[in-house]
CSV table of C-alpha atoms and ligand atoms in Angstrom, one decimal:
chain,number,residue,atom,x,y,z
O,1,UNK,CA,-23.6,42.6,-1.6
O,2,UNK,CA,-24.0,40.0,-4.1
O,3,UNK,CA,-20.7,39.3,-4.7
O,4,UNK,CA,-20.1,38.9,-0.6
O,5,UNK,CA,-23.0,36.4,-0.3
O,6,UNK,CA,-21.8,34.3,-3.2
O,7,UNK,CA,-18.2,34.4,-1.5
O,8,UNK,CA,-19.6,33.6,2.2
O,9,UNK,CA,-21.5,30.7,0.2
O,10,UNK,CA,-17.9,29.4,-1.6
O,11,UNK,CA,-15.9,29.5,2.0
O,12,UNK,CA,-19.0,27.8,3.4
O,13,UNK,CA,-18.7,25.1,0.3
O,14,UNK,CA,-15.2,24.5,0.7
O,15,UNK,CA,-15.5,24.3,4.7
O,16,UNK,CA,-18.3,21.8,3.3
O,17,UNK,CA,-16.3,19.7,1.7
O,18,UNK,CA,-13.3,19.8,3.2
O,19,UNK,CA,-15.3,18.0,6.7
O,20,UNK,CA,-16.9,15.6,4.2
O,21,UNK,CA,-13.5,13.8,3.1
O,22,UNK,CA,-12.9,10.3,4.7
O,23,UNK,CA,-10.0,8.3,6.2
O,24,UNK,CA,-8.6,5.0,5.4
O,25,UNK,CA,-6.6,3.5,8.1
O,26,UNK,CA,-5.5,0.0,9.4
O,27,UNK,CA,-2.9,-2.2,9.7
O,28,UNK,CA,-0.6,-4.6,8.1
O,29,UNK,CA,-0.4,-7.9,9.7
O,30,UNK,CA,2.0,-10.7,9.0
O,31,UNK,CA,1.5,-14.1,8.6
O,32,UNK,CA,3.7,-17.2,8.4
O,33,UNK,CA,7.3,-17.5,9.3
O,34,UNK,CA,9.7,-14.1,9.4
O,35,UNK,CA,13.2,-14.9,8.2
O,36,UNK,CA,15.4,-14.3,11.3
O,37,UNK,CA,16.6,-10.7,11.9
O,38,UNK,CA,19.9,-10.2,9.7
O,39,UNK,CA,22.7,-8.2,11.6
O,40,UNK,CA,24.7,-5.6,9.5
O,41,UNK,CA,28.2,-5.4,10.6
O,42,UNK,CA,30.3,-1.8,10.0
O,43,UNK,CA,33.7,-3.0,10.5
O,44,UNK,CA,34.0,-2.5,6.5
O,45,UNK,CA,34.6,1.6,7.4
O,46,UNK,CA,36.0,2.3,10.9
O,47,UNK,CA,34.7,5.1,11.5
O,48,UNK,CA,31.0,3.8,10.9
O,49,UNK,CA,31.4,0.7,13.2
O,50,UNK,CA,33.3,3.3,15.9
O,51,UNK,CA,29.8,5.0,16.0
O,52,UNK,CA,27.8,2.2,17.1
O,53,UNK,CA,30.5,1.3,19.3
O,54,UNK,CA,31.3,-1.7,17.1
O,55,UNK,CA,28.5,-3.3,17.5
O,56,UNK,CA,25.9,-4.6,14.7
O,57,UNK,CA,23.0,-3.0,13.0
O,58,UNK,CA,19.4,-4.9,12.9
O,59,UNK,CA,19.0,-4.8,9.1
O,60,UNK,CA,15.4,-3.4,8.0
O,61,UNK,CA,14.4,-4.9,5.3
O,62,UNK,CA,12.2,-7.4,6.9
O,63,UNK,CA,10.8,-5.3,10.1
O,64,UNK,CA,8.3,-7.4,11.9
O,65,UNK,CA,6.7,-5.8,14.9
O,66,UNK,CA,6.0,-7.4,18.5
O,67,UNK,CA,2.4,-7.2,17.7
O,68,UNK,CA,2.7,-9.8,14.5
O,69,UNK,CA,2.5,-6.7,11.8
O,70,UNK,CA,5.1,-5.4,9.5
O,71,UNK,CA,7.2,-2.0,9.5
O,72,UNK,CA,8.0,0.2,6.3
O,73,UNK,CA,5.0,-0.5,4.4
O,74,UNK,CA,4.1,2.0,1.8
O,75,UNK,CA,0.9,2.4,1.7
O,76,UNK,CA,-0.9,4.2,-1.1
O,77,UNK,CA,-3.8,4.8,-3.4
O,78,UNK,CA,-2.7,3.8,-6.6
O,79,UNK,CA,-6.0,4.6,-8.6
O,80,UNK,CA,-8.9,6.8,-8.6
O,81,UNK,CA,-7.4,9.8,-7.3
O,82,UNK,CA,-9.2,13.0,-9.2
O,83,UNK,CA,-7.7,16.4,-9.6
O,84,UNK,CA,-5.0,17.8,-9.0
O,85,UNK,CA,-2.6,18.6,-6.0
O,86,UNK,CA,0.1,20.9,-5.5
O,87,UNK,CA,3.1,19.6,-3.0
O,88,UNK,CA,3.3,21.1,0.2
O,89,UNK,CA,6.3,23.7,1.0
O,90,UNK,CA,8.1,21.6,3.4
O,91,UNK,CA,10.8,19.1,2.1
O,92,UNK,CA,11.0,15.7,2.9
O,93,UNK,CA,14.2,14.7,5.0
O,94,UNK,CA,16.9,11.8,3.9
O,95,UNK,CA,18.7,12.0,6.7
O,96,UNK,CA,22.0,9.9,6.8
O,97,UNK,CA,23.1,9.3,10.2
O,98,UNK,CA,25.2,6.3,11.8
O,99,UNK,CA,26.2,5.4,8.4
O,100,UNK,CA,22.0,4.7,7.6
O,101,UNK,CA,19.3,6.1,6.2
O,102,UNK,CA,16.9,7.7,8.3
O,103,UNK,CA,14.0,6.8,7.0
O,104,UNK,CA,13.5,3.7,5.6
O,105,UNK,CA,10.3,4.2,3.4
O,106,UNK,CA,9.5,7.4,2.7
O,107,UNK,CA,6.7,9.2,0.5
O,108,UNK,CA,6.9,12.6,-1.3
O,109,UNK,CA,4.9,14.4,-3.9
O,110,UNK,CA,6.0,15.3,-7.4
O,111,UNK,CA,7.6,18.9,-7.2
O,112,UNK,CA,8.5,18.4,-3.2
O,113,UNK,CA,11.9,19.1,-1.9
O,114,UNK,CA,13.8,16.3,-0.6
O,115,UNK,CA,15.9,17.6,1.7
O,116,UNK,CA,19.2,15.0,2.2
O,117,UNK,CA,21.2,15.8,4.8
O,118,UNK,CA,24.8,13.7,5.9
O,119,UNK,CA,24.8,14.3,9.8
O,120,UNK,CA,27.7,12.1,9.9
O,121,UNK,CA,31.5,13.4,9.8
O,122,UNK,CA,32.5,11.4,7.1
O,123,UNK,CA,31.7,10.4,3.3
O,124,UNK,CA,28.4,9.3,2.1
O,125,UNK,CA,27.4,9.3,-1.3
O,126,UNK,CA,23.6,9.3,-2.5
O,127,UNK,CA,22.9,7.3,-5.2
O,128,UNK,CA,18.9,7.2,-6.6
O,129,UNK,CA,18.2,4.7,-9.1
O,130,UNK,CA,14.6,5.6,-10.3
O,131,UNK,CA,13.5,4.2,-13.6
O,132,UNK,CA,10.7,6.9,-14.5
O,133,UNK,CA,12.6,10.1,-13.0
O,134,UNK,CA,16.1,11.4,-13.9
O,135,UNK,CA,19.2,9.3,-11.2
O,136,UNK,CA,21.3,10.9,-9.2
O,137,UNK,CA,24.5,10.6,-7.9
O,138,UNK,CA,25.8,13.2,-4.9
O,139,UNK,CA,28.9,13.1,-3.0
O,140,UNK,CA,28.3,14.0,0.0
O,141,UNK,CA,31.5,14.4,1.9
O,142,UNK,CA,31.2,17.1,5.0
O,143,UNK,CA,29.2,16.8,8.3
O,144,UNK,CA,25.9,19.1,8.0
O,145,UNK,CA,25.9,18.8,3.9
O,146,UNK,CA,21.9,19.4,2.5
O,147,UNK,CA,21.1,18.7,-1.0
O,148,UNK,CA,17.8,19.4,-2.4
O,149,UNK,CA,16.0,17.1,-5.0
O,150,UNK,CA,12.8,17.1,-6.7
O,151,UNK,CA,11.1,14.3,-8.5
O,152,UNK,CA,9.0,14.8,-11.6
O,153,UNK,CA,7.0,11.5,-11.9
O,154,UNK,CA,5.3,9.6,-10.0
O,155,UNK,CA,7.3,6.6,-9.6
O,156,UNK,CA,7.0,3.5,-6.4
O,157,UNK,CA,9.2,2.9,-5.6
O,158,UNK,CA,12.7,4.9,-6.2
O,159,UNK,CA,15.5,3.1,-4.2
O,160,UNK,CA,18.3,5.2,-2.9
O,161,UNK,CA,22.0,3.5,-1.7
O,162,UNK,CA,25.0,4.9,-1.3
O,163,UNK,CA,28.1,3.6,-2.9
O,164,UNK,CA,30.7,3.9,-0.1
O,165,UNK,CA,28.4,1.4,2.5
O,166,UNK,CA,26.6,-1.2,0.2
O,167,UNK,CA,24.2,-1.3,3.3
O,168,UNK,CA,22.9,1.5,3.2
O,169,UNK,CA,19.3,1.3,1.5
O,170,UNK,CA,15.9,3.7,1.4
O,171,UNK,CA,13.0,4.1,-1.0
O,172,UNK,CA,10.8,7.0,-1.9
O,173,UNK,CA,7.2,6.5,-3.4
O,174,UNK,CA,6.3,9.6,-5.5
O,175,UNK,CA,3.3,10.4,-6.0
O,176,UNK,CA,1.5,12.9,-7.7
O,177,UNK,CA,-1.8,13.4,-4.7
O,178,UNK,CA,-0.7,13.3,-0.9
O,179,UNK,CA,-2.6,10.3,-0.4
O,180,UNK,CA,0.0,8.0,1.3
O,181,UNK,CA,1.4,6.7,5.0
O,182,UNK,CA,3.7,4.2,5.6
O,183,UNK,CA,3.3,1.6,8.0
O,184,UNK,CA,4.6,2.5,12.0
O,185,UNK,CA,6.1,-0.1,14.9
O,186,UNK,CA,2.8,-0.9,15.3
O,187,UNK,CA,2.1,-1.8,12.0
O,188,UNK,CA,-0.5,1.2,11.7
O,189,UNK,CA,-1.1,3.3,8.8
O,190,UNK,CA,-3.4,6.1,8.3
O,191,UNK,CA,-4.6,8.4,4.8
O,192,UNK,CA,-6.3,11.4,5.7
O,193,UNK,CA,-8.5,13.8,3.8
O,194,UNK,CA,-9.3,11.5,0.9
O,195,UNK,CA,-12.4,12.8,-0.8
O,196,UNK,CA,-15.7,10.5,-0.9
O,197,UNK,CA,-14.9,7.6,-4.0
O,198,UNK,CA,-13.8,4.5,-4.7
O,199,UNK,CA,-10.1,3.6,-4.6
O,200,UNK,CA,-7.4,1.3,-4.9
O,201,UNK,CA,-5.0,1.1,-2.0
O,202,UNK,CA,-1.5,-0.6,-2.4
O,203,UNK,CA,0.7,-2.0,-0.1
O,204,UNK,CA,4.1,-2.3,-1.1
O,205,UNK,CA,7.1,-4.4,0.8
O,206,UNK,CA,10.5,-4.1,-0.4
O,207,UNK,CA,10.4,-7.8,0.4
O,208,UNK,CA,7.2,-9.4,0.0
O,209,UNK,CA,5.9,-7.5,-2.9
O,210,UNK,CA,2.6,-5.3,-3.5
O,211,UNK,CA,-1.3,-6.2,-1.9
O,212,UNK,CA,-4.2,-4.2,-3.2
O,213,UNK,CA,-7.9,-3.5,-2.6
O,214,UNK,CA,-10.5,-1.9,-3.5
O,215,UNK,CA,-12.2,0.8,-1.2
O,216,UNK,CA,-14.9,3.0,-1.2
O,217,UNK,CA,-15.7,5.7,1.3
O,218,UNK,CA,-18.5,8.4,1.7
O,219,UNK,CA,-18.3,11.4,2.9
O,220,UNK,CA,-17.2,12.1,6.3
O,221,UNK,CA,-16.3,8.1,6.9
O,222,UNK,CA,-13.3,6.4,8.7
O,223,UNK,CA,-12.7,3.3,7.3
O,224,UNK,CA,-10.8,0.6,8.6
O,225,UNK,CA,-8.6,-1.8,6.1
O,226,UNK,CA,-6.5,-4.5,6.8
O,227,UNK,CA,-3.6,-6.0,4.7
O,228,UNK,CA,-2.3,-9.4,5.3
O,229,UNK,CA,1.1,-10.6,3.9
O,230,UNK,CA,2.3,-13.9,3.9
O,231,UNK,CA,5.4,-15.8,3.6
O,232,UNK,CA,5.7,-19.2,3.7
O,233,UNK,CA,9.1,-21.1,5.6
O,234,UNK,CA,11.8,-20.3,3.1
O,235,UNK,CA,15.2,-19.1,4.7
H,1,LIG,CU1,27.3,6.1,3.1
């Protein structure tokens, strides 16, 4: 009977706590003048530019939104992160499709598949230059191909290319907690199920470098953050 209570009271604690962790969300805003919207051309590799019917591809490096904010931000908490997490089961997906990465930005635990698949009939090869974890180079030359990966540090950010279309660009941000979200087409952001503390949330750009602030939430809050990022008018 004992031993029932003092289970009914653990459940009950970890219900508990698991209601009492916050969320940090927000948005990352823009400020100052975008550089104008650089067009990829496929005509390099026929069969690339014959998928998008020979037409150009908005690079997206430099995403800014309609509403003034900025695309493909990782956002993360960089310090103050206690205990330990173990990745989920699902992978993450690469997926290369139309001769491009799909996503962008992506985050992924320590120890989580990354799943990358080439949904295109012809060859890509996937190229990871980390500098903490171990690089990898795949061929990937068939329609339907998956490869699994796992990182083993965390590491933001790990860029990925591929060495048949120089355009082709991604990056992962491993991390050993789950606390991370990268910025939407509206800017947004969102990092649930961060227990009560005080933080410190990056935001990286691949362009315009890292912000960071300090955060702290109690137990049960939502707490909006903003980042700004600002370029000034060089071409
Ligand atoms: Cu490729």
């Amino acid at each position: 009977m004992k031993k029932l209570i003092s289970f009914g009271l653990a459940i009950l604690l970890t219900t508990f706590s698991f209601s009492q962790n916050a969320t940090v969300k927000g948005v990352v805003k823009f400020v100052g003048e975008a550089p104008k919207p650089r067009l990829i051309s496929m005509k390099a590799d026929r069969q690339c530019d014959a998928i998008h019917g020979g037409k150009s591809v908005t690079a997206e490096d430099f995403v800014v939104n309609p509403n003034g904010t900025l695309k493909w931000v990782f956002v993360y908490v960089k310090e103050g992160v206690k205990g330990k997490y173990n990745p989920p089961s699902e992978p993450v997906v690469l997926d290369q499709q139309g001769c491009w990465y799909h996503p962008r930005v992506f985050g992924i635990m320590v120890g989580q598949k990354l799943e990358i698949r080439n949904s295109d009939p012809l060859l890509h090869n996937v190229h990871a230059t980390p500098k903490k974890n171990k690089p990898f180079n795949i061929g990937q030359p068939v329609k339907g191909m998956k490869t699994y990966q796992t990182f083993s540090t965390p590491e933001v950010m790990v860029p990925f290319k591929c060495d048949v279309h120089p355009w082709m660009s991604a990056y992962a941000g491993v991390l050993d907690h789950p606390f991370f979200s990268v910025s939407n087409d509206k800017g947004e952001f969102e990092i649930k199920n961060l227990p009560p503390g005080t933080y410190t949330i990056e935001a990286w750009h691949e362009k315009l470098g890292t912000l960071t602030q300090t955060v702290t939430v109690k137990p049960g809050e939502t707490k909006q953050i903003e980042f700004t990022f600002e370029r000034k008018g060089k071409k």
